[in-house]
Amino acid sequence: MQKSELPDPFEEIRLKSGVGEMNDQDDPVKMVLRHKDVRKTAHNYKTFTSAAVPGRIVVPSEVNIRKTRQIPFELDPPIHGVYRAIVEPWFKRPLQADYAEKLTAQINALVEETLEKDKVEVIEEFALILQSRALTLLLNIPYEEASTWISWGTHVFRSEDTALDGDKANILYDYIDKQIEKAIKNPGEDLYSMLLASEFDGKKLTGEEVKGVMVLTFAGGRDTIINVVTNAITYLSEHQESLERFRKEPEIIGKAVEEMIRYFSPLTQMGRVVTEDTFVCEHAVKADTRVSLCWASANRDAAVFENPNEIVIDRKINPHVGFGFSHHNCLGASHARQIMKVLLSALAENVASIEVFDFKENIEDLGEFKRKVGYDYINAKFNRLTK
Amino acid sequence: MAKITFITKEGETIELEGTSGSVMELAVEHNVKGIDGDCGGVCSCATCHVHVRSEDVSKTGSASEIETDMLELDDFANEYSRLSCQLQISDALDGVVLTIAN
């Protein structure tokens, strides 16, 4: 098996029954595994709600460590749409030319720093730094703030010892509270200030609502970006020819990004709470229980994707659900796509090859499934392209 | 060369000409409102959804199964729905009128 391979642990059960089972803190989850069922379930917000107790639709559940409702994520239409409309234009800023330029400068500088090193630990010394610096652009705050987030380490919510770490979560929540207080006293051009100036139903957003958007922004875009960046680096270490292709055919980079999002599925699944007794894929599910939309499984469904377990770097038709599906599709997707496009371009232009020395895989324990989602560490070296 | 007309949600009419690429790419290049093309044209996001004028359906042809499955779960879909990333520009498309769905 190649180092960069992410096996599909769901195939057998997806074909056999279409639904997997996992226990999670005594609030079990029925995992929906087939592409069609995942999309249908995601779309049906009336029967499969996001507006449950805060933290419950996340797997593993965050009910015990979080009281703040993430907005617009933990709401259903039509209210969801009103909040989404407030934040959507801001989260589309990554498509603007000046944003892309700043991001390109950041990522080129990081690649250059990395090329100077004999060894780089790709999670802490590359992906985390890249993600944190890029987040200053998304929030439109000073670049220097990234050093605070880098100092938190890779897991804001999760620690190596326990699935959920309340103390670590509090670091983030306390930090956000302070930043909101600062923005109230001193409004600027940043995301906190934009949210504080926004209105819902004729009233200014409350501090708690602003916090809900900020928690989502920080939490949703951390492990996910780190996973996709590190998986991409490992893939390219074994596929130098793809770097070569990006140099010769830069127009395929957009497709390559979509394919990596599909294959790596940096977020394995997202839950919903069932509002009435019903069926998923012909399996009965009871009201007030949980189902999950298993993006990682749907993205390997051979009923939809030819050669699902291969990275086809210029895959032309790719209806993946790596950014979720329907009303709740990923708010940070434009930012994530831009990061990956810029990263692949920067690597193609400057890096001849990547050597991986050693690594440890990050395996998620999902009841009857074990899924590799990324790495705990990767020691590597980037070799310069001589032009 | 094909002349393609877009009608936005606000009722604005935009006429564009193209020779190659997809209709979505043409629209994004000219900042046509309501055509985002987030996924770059791989049929994953449905942010390039249009309704084809009924008399133009013969020019555009019908949607593929993957496209139909995608549109089936779109709140604004109807029998004239297409994802414009799947419409390749050629002389055959000349004169089509597309109403933007979102």
Short mmCIF file of C-alpha atoms in Angstrom, two decimals:
data_model
loop_
_atom_site.label_atom_id
_atom_site.label_comp_id
_atom_site.label_asym_id
_atom_site.label_seq_id
_atom_site.Cartn_x
_atom_site.Cartn_y
_atom_site.Cartn_z
CA MET A 1 0.00 0.00 0.00
CA GLN A 2 1.26 3.44 -0.84
CA LYS A 3 1.78 5.90 2.02
CA SER A 4 -0.66 8.33 0.51
CA GLU A 5 -3.46 5.82 0.08
CA LEU A 6 -6.65 6.38 2.07
CA PRO A 7 -8.46 3.04 2.08
CA ASP A 8 -12.26 2.98 1.95
CA PRO A 9 -13.39 1.11 5.09
CA PHE A 10 -17.09 1.49 4.24
CA GLU A 11 -17.35 -0.45 0.97
CA GLU A 12 -18.58 -3.80 2.23
CA ILE A 13 -21.32 -2.40 4.49
CA ARG A 14 -22.23 0.27 1.94
CA LEU A 15 -22.95 -2.45 -0.61
CA LYS A 16 -24.55 -4.87 1.84
CA SER A 17 -26.88 -2.72 3.92
CA GLY A 18 -26.08 0.92 3.14
CA VAL A 19 -26.09 1.88 6.82
CA GLY A 20 -23.33 1.58 9.42
CA GLU A 21 -23.52 1.82 13.18
CA MET A 22 -21.35 3.59 15.69
CA ASN A 23 -21.78 4.38 19.32
CA ASP A 24 -20.73 7.84 20.40
CA GLN A 25 -20.94 8.77 24.08
CA ASP A 26 -24.14 6.69 24.48
CA ASP A 27 -25.88 8.61 21.69
CA PRO A 28 -25.53 6.09 18.83
CA VAL A 29 -25.31 7.13 15.19
CA LYS A 30 -26.69 5.35 12.13
CA MET A 31 -24.24 6.23 9.38
CA VAL A 32 -25.76 6.73 5.92
CA LEU A 33 -23.20 5.37 3.46
CA ARG A 34 -24.54 5.54 -0.11
CA HIS A 35 -24.12 8.65 -2.25
CA LYS A 36 -27.79 8.92 -3.21
CA ASP A 37 -29.04 8.40 0.36
CA VAL A 38 -26.50 10.86 1.76
CA ARG A 39 -27.67 13.58 -0.63
CA LYS A 40 -31.37 12.84 -0.05
CA THR A 41 -30.95 12.84 3.72
CA ALA A 42 -28.88 16.03 3.67
CA HIS A 43 -31.59 17.74 1.63
CA ASN A 44 -34.48 16.67 3.88
CA TYR A 45 -34.03 19.08 6.77
CA LYS A 46 -37.57 18.61 8.07
CA THR A 47 -37.02 14.96 8.99
CA PHE A 48 -33.27 15.26 9.63
CA THR A 49 -32.71 18.45 11.56
CA SER A 50 -29.57 20.45 12.24
CA ALA A 51 -31.33 22.57 14.85
CA ALA A 52 -30.90 20.10 17.71
CA VAL A 53 -29.19 20.77 21.06
CA PRO A 54 -25.89 22.55 20.23
CA GLY A 55 -23.12 20.05 19.54
CA ARG A 56 -25.37 17.05 18.99
CA ILE A 57 -25.14 16.92 15.17
CA VAL A 58 -21.36 16.80 15.36
CA VAL A 59 -19.79 13.33 15.51
CA PRO A 60 -18.18 12.88 18.02
CA SER A 61 -20.84 14.84 19.87
CA GLU A 62 -19.82 18.13 21.48
CA VAL A 63 -22.90 18.37 23.71
CA ASN A 64 -20.79 18.07 26.85
CA ILE A 65 -18.25 20.71 25.88
CA ARG A 66 -20.20 23.38 24.02
CA LYS A 67 -23.35 25.38 24.77
CA THR A 68 -23.01 27.95 21.97
CA ARG A 69 -25.04 27.20 18.85
CA GLN A 70 -22.88 27.32 15.74
CA ILE A 71 -24.47 29.66 13.18
CA PRO A 72 -25.73 29.14 10.50
CA PHE A 73 -24.65 25.50 10.76
CA GLU A 74 -26.89 24.35 13.64
CA LEU A 75 -30.10 25.85 12.24
CA ASP A 76 -32.66 24.71 9.66
CA PRO A 77 -34.28 26.60 6.80
CA PRO A 78 -35.83 29.09 6.60
CA ILE A 79 -33.98 30.78 9.53
CA HIS A 80 -30.75 29.16 8.41
CA GLY A 81 -31.02 30.95 5.05
CA VAL A 82 -31.41 34.36 6.66
CA TYR A 83 -28.21 33.95 8.69
CA ARG A 84 -26.43 32.35 5.75
CA ALA A 85 -27.26 35.39 3.58
CA ILE A 86 -25.61 37.63 6.20
CA VAL A 87 -22.31 35.73 6.14
CA GLU A 88 -22.19 34.36 2.57
CA PRO A 89 -20.73 37.45 0.78
CA TRP A 90 -17.94 37.63 3.36
CA PHE A 91 -17.05 33.97 2.84
CA LYS A 92 -16.94 34.50 -0.96
CA ARG A 93 -14.15 37.08 -0.58
CA PRO A 94 -11.49 34.42 -1.34
CA LEU A 95 -12.64 34.65 -4.99
CA GLN A 96 -11.51 38.29 -5.20
CA ALA A 97 -8.21 38.96 -6.97
CA ASP A 98 -6.54 40.87 -4.11
CA TYR A 99 -7.39 38.09 -1.61
CA ALA A 100 -5.93 35.46 -3.95
CA GLU A 101 -2.81 37.61 -4.38
CA LYS A 102 -2.23 37.90 -0.62
CA LEU A 103 -2.83 34.18 -0.17
CA THR A 104 -0.37 33.42 -2.97
CA ALA A 105 2.28 35.60 -1.30
CA GLN A 106 1.72 33.81 2.04
CA ILE A 107 1.91 30.32 0.57
CA ASN A 108 4.88 31.06 -1.69
CA ALA A 109 6.77 32.37 1.35
CA LEU A 110 5.96 29.23 3.35
CA VAL A 111 7.03 26.93 0.51
CA GLU A 112 10.26 28.91 0.22
CA GLU A 113 10.91 28.61 3.99
CA THR A 114 10.26 24.87 3.73
CA LEU A 115 12.63 24.43 0.78
CA GLU A 116 15.42 25.85 2.95
CA LYS A 117 14.97 23.12 5.57
CA ASP A 118 16.59 19.69 5.58
CA LYS A 119 13.55 18.28 7.31
CA VAL A 120 10.02 19.56 7.89
CA GLU A 121 7.30 18.07 10.06
CA VAL A 122 4.43 18.65 7.66
CA ILE A 123 1.58 18.94 10.21
CA GLU A 124 3.03 21.41 12.74
CA GLU A 125 5.58 23.18 10.55
CA PHE A 126 3.64 23.43 7.32
CA ALA A 127 -0.11 22.69 7.32
CA LEU A 128 -0.91 24.30 10.68
CA ILE A 129 1.09 27.40 9.78
CA LEU A 130 -0.48 27.63 6.33
CA GLN A 131 -3.99 27.23 7.77
CA SER A 132 -3.44 29.77 10.55
CA ARG A 133 -1.90 32.42 8.32
CA ALA A 134 -4.64 32.00 5.71
CA LEU A 135 -7.28 32.38 8.41
CA THR A 136 -6.05 35.93 9.09
CA LEU A 137 -7.15 36.73 5.52
CA LEU A 138 -10.55 35.13 5.97
CA LEU A 139 -11.12 37.09 9.20
CA ASN A 140 -9.40 40.18 7.75
CA ILE A 141 -7.24 40.69 10.82
CA PRO A 142 -3.47 41.31 11.23
CA TYR A 143 -1.18 38.52 10.03
CA GLU A 144 0.61 38.43 13.41
CA GLU A 145 -2.49 36.92 15.05
CA ALA A 146 -1.66 33.61 13.36
CA SER A 147 1.10 32.96 15.91
CA THR A 148 -1.51 32.70 18.70
CA TRP A 149 -3.45 30.02 16.85
CA ILE A 150 -0.30 28.16 15.87
CA SER A 151 0.62 28.01 19.57
CA TRP A 152 -2.62 26.14 20.31
CA GLY A 153 -1.40 23.13 18.32
CA THR A 154 -3.37 21.08 15.83
CA HIS A 155 -6.34 20.05 17.90
CA VAL A 156 -8.44 22.78 19.40
CA PHE A 157 -11.24 20.40 20.28
CA ARG A 158 -9.55 17.05 20.37
CA SER A 159 -6.54 15.84 22.25
CA GLU A 160 -4.52 12.70 21.67
CA ASP A 161 -5.74 11.05 24.89
CA THR A 162 -9.46 11.64 24.85
CA ALA A 163 -11.89 12.14 22.02
CA LEU A 164 -13.08 15.44 23.39
CA ASP A 165 -11.13 17.81 25.54
CA GLY A 166 -13.19 20.48 27.26
CA ASP A 167 -10.15 22.45 28.47
CA LYS A 168 -8.82 22.83 24.96
CA ALA A 169 -12.24 23.87 23.67
CA ASN A 170 -12.36 26.55 26.37
CA ILE A 171 -9.13 28.06 25.07
CA LEU A 172 -10.95 28.80 21.83
CA TYR A 173 -14.21 29.97 23.42
CA ASP A 174 -12.44 32.32 25.87
CA TYR A 175 -10.31 33.69 23.05
CA ILE A 176 -13.37 34.39 20.87
CA ASP A 177 -15.18 36.10 23.79
CA LYS A 178 -12.21 38.44 24.20
CA GLN A 179 -12.01 39.21 20.49
CA ILE A 180 -15.73 40.04 20.39
CA GLU A 181 -15.30 42.41 23.38
CA LYS A 182 -12.40 44.05 21.58
CA ALA A 183 -14.43 44.50 18.38
CA ILE A 184 -17.37 45.99 20.35
CA LYS A 185 -15.03 48.61 21.87
CA ASN A 186 -13.05 49.17 18.71
CA PRO A 187 -14.93 48.23 15.53
CA GLY A 188 -12.77 47.60 12.49
CA GLU A 189 -12.95 45.96 9.06
CA ASP A 190 -12.75 42.40 10.43
CA LEU A 191 -15.29 39.58 10.50
CA TYR A 192 -16.16 40.15 14.19
CA SER A 193 -17.04 43.78 13.47
CA MET A 194 -18.99 42.94 10.32
CA LEU A 195 -21.08 40.45 12.29
CA LEU A 196 -21.64 42.87 15.19
CA ALA A 197 -22.93 45.43 12.70
CA SER A 198 -25.27 42.94 10.99
CA GLU A 199 -28.97 42.59 11.71
CA PHE A 200 -31.33 39.65 11.97
CA ASP A 201 -35.04 40.45 11.92
CA GLY A 202 -34.34 44.16 12.41
CA LYS A 203 -32.12 43.59 15.46
CA LYS A 204 -28.34 43.62 15.72
CA LEU A 205 -26.80 40.16 16.13
CA THR A 206 -26.19 39.32 19.78
CA GLY A 207 -22.73 38.53 21.17
CA GLU A 208 -23.80 34.89 21.43
CA GLU A 209 -24.82 34.79 17.75
CA VAL A 210 -21.53 36.39 16.70
CA LYS A 211 -19.72 33.83 18.85
CA GLY A 212 -21.71 31.07 17.10
CA VAL A 213 -20.44 32.15 13.69
CA MET A 214 -16.87 32.56 14.94
CA VAL A 215 -16.76 29.14 16.65
CA LEU A 216 -17.94 27.60 13.39
CA THR A 217 -15.32 29.51 11.41
CA PHE A 218 -12.47 28.46 13.68
CA ALA A 219 -13.54 24.86 14.24
CA GLY A 220 -14.79 24.03 10.75
CA GLY A 221 -11.66 25.20 9.00
CA ARG A 222 -8.88 23.79 11.14
CA ASP A 223 -8.54 19.99 11.10
CA THR A 224 -10.21 19.88 7.68
CA ILE A 225 -7.69 22.18 6.01
CA ILE A 226 -4.83 20.48 7.82
CA ASN A 227 -6.04 17.06 6.64
CA VAL A 228 -6.40 18.04 3.01
CA VAL A 229 -3.06 19.86 2.90
CA THR A 230 -1.10 17.03 4.52
CA ASN A 231 -2.79 14.36 2.41
CA ALA A 232 -1.99 16.38 -0.72
CA ILE A 233 1.68 16.64 0.28
CA THR A 234 1.92 12.90 0.89
CA TYR A 235 0.15 12.16 -2.38
CA LEU A 236 2.55 14.43 -4.30
CA SER A 237 5.54 12.76 -2.63
CA GLU A 238 4.49 9.58 -4.45
CA HIS A 239 3.22 11.28 -7.60
CA GLN A 240 5.91 13.57 -8.89
CA GLU A 241 4.28 13.25 -12.31
CA SER A 242 1.27 15.17 -11.03
CA LEU A 243 3.52 18.14 -10.11
CA GLU A 244 4.88 17.91 -13.65
CA ARG A 245 1.36 17.93 -15.07
CA PHE A 246 0.37 20.98 -13.01
CA ARG A 247 3.38 22.78 -14.49
CA LYS A 248 2.44 21.85 -18.05
CA GLU A 249 -1.35 22.05 -17.71
CA PRO A 250 -2.17 24.51 -14.92
CA GLU A 251 -5.77 24.54 -16.14
CA ILE A 252 -6.35 21.11 -14.54
CA ILE A 253 -5.50 22.36 -11.03
CA GLY A 254 -9.15 23.24 -10.28
CA LYS A 255 -10.21 19.69 -11.15
CA ALA A 256 -7.32 18.27 -9.13
CA VAL A 257 -8.52 20.21 -6.08
CA GLU A 258 -12.05 18.79 -6.42
CA GLU A 259 -10.64 15.29 -6.82
CA MET A 260 -8.48 15.63 -3.72
CA ILE A 261 -11.47 16.88 -1.73
CA ARG A 262 -13.39 13.81 -2.93
CA TYR A 263 -10.68 11.26 -2.30
CA PHE A 264 -9.38 12.67 1.00
CA SER A 265 -12.83 13.71 2.32
CA PRO A 266 -11.23 15.75 5.09
CA LEU A 267 -14.44 15.70 7.12
CA THR A 268 -15.61 12.09 7.41
CA GLN A 269 -19.22 12.73 8.37
CA MET A 270 -21.78 15.15 9.80
CA GLY A 271 -24.81 14.21 11.86
CA ARG A 272 -28.49 15.10 11.91
CA VAL A 273 -31.16 14.43 14.53
CA VAL A 274 -34.25 12.55 13.37
CA THR A 275 -37.51 14.44 14.01
CA GLU A 276 -40.01 11.61 13.31
CA ASP A 277 -39.91 7.82 13.01
CA THR A 278 -38.74 7.15 9.47
CA PHE A 279 -36.43 5.10 7.25
CA VAL A 280 -32.98 5.64 5.80
CA CYS A 281 -32.01 3.24 3.04
CA GLU A 282 -34.88 0.97 4.20
CA HIS A 283 -33.61 0.91 7.79
CA ALA A 284 -35.99 2.16 10.45
CA VAL A 285 -34.77 5.11 12.48
CA LYS A 286 -36.59 6.48 15.53
CA ALA A 287 -37.40 10.08 16.36
CA ASP A 288 -34.77 11.78 18.57
CA THR A 289 -31.97 9.49 17.45
CA ARG A 290 -29.02 10.43 15.29
CA VAL A 291 -28.02 9.67 11.73
CA SER A 292 -24.86 10.80 10.00
CA LEU A 293 -24.16 11.76 6.43
CA CYS A 294 -20.96 9.91 5.72
CA TRP A 295 -19.30 12.08 3.07
CA ALA A 296 -16.21 9.88 3.03
CA SER A 297 -18.24 6.80 2.12
CA ALA A 298 -20.48 8.55 -0.43
CA ASN A 299 -17.35 9.86 -2.16
CA ARG A 300 -16.20 6.28 -2.88
CA ASP A 301 -19.57 5.01 -4.12
CA ALA A 302 -18.88 3.05 -7.31
CA ALA A 303 -22.48 3.64 -8.39
CA VAL A 304 -21.42 7.25 -9.04
CA PHE A 305 -17.63 7.35 -9.46
CA GLU A 306 -15.58 5.28 -11.88
CA ASN A 307 -12.43 3.97 -10.21
CA PRO A 308 -13.52 5.48 -6.90
CA ASN A 309 -10.38 4.41 -5.04
CA GLU A 310 -8.01 6.15 -7.42
CA ILE A 311 -7.06 9.78 -7.58
CA VAL A 312 -7.86 10.73 -11.17
CA ILE A 313 -6.17 14.09 -11.15
CA ASP A 314 -8.26 15.60 -13.96
CA ARG A 315 -11.57 13.85 -13.20
CA LYS A 316 -14.11 15.70 -15.31
CA ILE A 317 -17.43 14.72 -13.77
CA ASN A 318 -17.08 14.67 -10.02
CA PRO A 319 -20.30 15.10 -8.05
CA HIS A 320 -18.51 14.65 -4.74
CA VAL A 321 -19.97 15.65 -1.39
CA GLY A 322 -16.65 16.53 0.24
CA PHE A 323 -18.01 19.98 1.04
CA GLY A 324 -21.32 18.55 2.17
CA PHE A 325 -24.52 18.92 0.19
CA SER A 326 -27.63 21.09 -0.07
CA HIS A 327 -28.50 23.95 2.33
CA HIS A 328 -25.57 23.34 4.65
CA ASN A 329 -22.79 22.98 2.10
CA CYS A 330 -19.49 24.20 3.48
CA LEU A 331 -19.44 27.95 4.14
CA GLY A 332 -15.63 27.94 3.98
CA ALA A 333 -15.46 26.09 0.65
CA SER A 334 -14.33 29.12 -1.39
CA HIS A 335 -11.51 29.72 1.09
CA ALA A 336 -10.52 26.04 1.11
CA ARG A 337 -10.59 25.76 -2.69
CA GLN A 338 -8.50 28.89 -3.08
CA ILE A 339 -5.95 27.62 -0.54
CA MET A 340 -5.61 24.32 -2.39
CA LYS A 341 -5.38 25.90 -5.85
CA VAL A 342 -2.70 28.31 -4.67
CA LEU A 343 -0.84 25.55 -2.84
CA LEU A 344 -0.78 23.16 -5.80
CA SER A 345 0.41 25.99 -8.08
CA ALA A 346 3.11 27.05 -5.61
CA LEU A 347 4.37 23.47 -5.25
CA ALA A 348 4.35 22.90 -9.02
CA GLU A 349 6.32 26.08 -9.66
CA ASN A 350 8.93 25.59 -6.95
CA VAL A 351 9.18 21.96 -5.89
CA ALA A 352 10.75 19.15 -7.94
CA SER A 353 9.93 16.37 -5.50
CA ILE A 354 8.97 15.65 -1.90
CA GLU A 355 10.62 12.91 0.17
CA VAL A 356 8.72 11.44 3.10
CA PHE A 357 11.03 9.92 5.75
CA ASP A 358 8.56 8.67 8.32
CA PHE A 359 4.97 9.26 9.39
CA LYS A 360 2.18 8.16 11.68
CA GLU A 361 -1.35 7.79 10.38
CA ASN A 362 -4.33 9.36 12.12
CA ILE A 363 -6.99 6.65 12.25
CA GLU A 364 -10.51 7.58 13.32
CA ASP A 365 -12.32 5.01 15.42
CA LEU A 366 -15.88 4.90 14.05
CA GLY A 367 -17.42 1.89 15.76
CA GLU A 368 -17.37 -0.90 13.21
CA PHE A 369 -15.13 1.19 10.94
CA LYS A 370 -11.59 2.49 11.26
CA ARG A 371 -10.83 5.29 8.83
CA LYS A 372 -7.53 6.90 8.00
CA VAL A 373 -8.25 10.60 7.68
CA GLY A 374 -4.74 12.04 7.75
CA TYR A 375 -1.55 11.91 9.79
CA ASP A 376 -0.34 12.62 13.31
CA TYR A 377 3.05 13.53 11.92
CA ILE A 378 4.98 13.36 8.67
CA ASN A 379 8.70 14.07 8.44
CA ALA A 380 9.64 15.11 4.94
CA LYS A 381 11.91 17.18 2.75
CA PHE A 382 10.90 19.43 -0.17
CA ASN A 383 13.44 19.41 -3.01
CA ARG A 384 13.79 22.58 -5.05
CA LEU A 385 12.92 22.69 -8.72
CA THR A 386 15.89 24.01 -10.65
CA LYS A 387 14.59 26.14 -13.45
CA MET B 1 -19.36 31.76 -32.32
CA ALA B 2 -22.55 31.51 -30.26
CA LYS B 3 -24.62 34.31 -28.81
CA ILE B 4 -26.00 33.37 -25.42
CA THR B 5 -28.52 35.41 -23.47
CA PHE B 6 -28.77 35.26 -19.67
CA ILE B 7 -31.74 36.61 -17.71
CA THR B 8 -30.96 37.17 -14.04
CA LYS B 9 -33.34 36.79 -11.07
CA GLU B 10 -33.70 40.58 -11.09
CA GLY B 11 -34.81 40.46 -14.74
CA GLU B 12 -31.63 41.92 -16.19
CA THR B 13 -30.76 40.64 -19.68
CA ILE B 14 -27.10 40.00 -20.49
CA GLU B 15 -25.99 39.00 -23.99
CA LEU B 16 -22.59 37.36 -24.34
CA GLU B 17 -20.69 35.73 -27.16
CA GLY B 18 -18.42 32.73 -26.81
CA THR B 19 -16.53 30.28 -28.95
CA SER B 20 -15.28 27.61 -26.57
CA GLY B 21 -15.42 26.35 -23.00
CA SER B 22 -18.62 25.95 -21.02
CA VAL B 23 -21.53 28.34 -20.63
CA MET B 24 -20.74 28.51 -16.90
CA GLU B 25 -17.18 29.66 -17.63
CA LEU B 26 -18.46 32.35 -20.01
CA ALA B 27 -20.89 33.61 -17.36
CA VAL B 28 -18.31 33.59 -14.54
CA GLU B 29 -15.79 35.43 -16.74
CA HIS B 30 -18.36 38.20 -17.20
CA ASN B 31 -19.58 38.20 -13.58
CA VAL B 32 -23.13 37.20 -14.45
CA LYS B 33 -25.02 37.33 -11.16
CA GLY B 34 -26.29 33.98 -9.90
CA ILE B 35 -23.74 31.87 -11.80
CA ASP B 36 -20.94 31.11 -9.35
CA GLY B 37 -19.49 27.87 -10.70
CA ASP B 38 -17.92 27.13 -7.31
CA CYS B 39 -16.65 23.66 -8.23
CA GLY B 40 -15.13 24.83 -11.50
CA GLY B 41 -17.42 22.72 -13.65
CA VAL B 42 -17.23 19.14 -12.36
CA CYS B 43 -20.95 18.84 -11.55
CA SER B 44 -20.56 18.94 -7.79
CA CYS B 45 -22.06 22.23 -6.60
CA ALA B 46 -25.14 23.25 -8.69
CA THR B 47 -24.20 26.96 -8.45
CA CYS B 48 -24.55 27.36 -12.22
CA HIS B 49 -28.18 26.25 -12.51
CA VAL B 50 -30.19 27.72 -15.42
CA HIS B 51 -33.60 27.20 -17.00
CA VAL B 52 -33.42 26.80 -20.77
CA ARG B 53 -36.13 28.63 -22.78
CA SER B 54 -38.52 25.91 -23.95
CA GLU B 55 -37.88 26.45 -27.68
CA ASP B 56 -34.11 26.16 -27.10
CA VAL B 57 -34.17 22.72 -25.49
CA SER B 58 -33.45 21.10 -28.86
CA LYS B 59 -30.20 23.12 -29.02
CA THR B 60 -28.99 22.29 -25.52
CA GLY B 61 -30.09 18.67 -25.44
CA SER B 62 -31.07 17.02 -22.18
CA ALA B 63 -29.20 16.55 -18.92
CA SER B 64 -27.08 13.49 -18.18
CA GLU B 65 -28.07 11.15 -15.36
CA ILE B 66 -25.49 12.60 -12.97
CA GLU B 67 -26.71 16.10 -13.76
CA THR B 68 -30.35 15.07 -13.34
CA ASP B 69 -29.60 13.47 -9.96
CA MET B 70 -27.97 16.71 -8.85
CA LEU B 71 -30.88 18.85 -10.05
CA GLU B 72 -33.50 16.55 -8.53
CA LEU B 73 -32.63 17.92 -5.09
CA ASP B 74 -32.48 21.58 -6.12
CA ASP B 75 -35.44 23.63 -4.89
CA PHE B 76 -35.59 25.66 -8.12
CA ALA B 77 -35.42 22.74 -10.55
CA ASN B 78 -37.99 22.23 -13.30
CA GLU B 79 -38.18 20.33 -16.60
CA TYR B 80 -36.01 23.00 -18.31
CA SER B 81 -33.21 22.88 -15.72
CA ARG B 82 -29.58 22.43 -16.73
CA LEU B 83 -26.24 22.95 -15.05
CA SER B 84 -24.52 25.43 -17.33
CA CYS B 85 -21.10 23.87 -16.65
CA GLN B 86 -22.34 20.93 -18.68
CA LEU B 87 -23.31 23.07 -21.70
CA GLN B 88 -20.33 23.29 -24.03
CA ILE B 89 -20.27 26.37 -26.22
CA SER B 90 -20.48 25.69 -29.96
CA ASP B 91 -22.33 27.15 -32.94
CA ALA B 92 -25.19 24.83 -32.07
CA LEU B 93 -25.96 26.91 -28.96
CA ASP B 94 -26.26 30.17 -30.90
CA GLY B 95 -29.29 32.15 -29.81
CA VAL B 96 -30.18 30.24 -26.63
CA VAL B 97 -31.84 32.12 -23.79
CA LEU B 98 -31.09 30.96 -20.24
CA THR B 99 -32.86 32.15 -17.11
CA ILE B 100 -30.72 31.93 -14.00
CA ALA B 101 -32.35 29.77 -11.36
CA ASN B 102 -30.70 31.07 -8.15
#
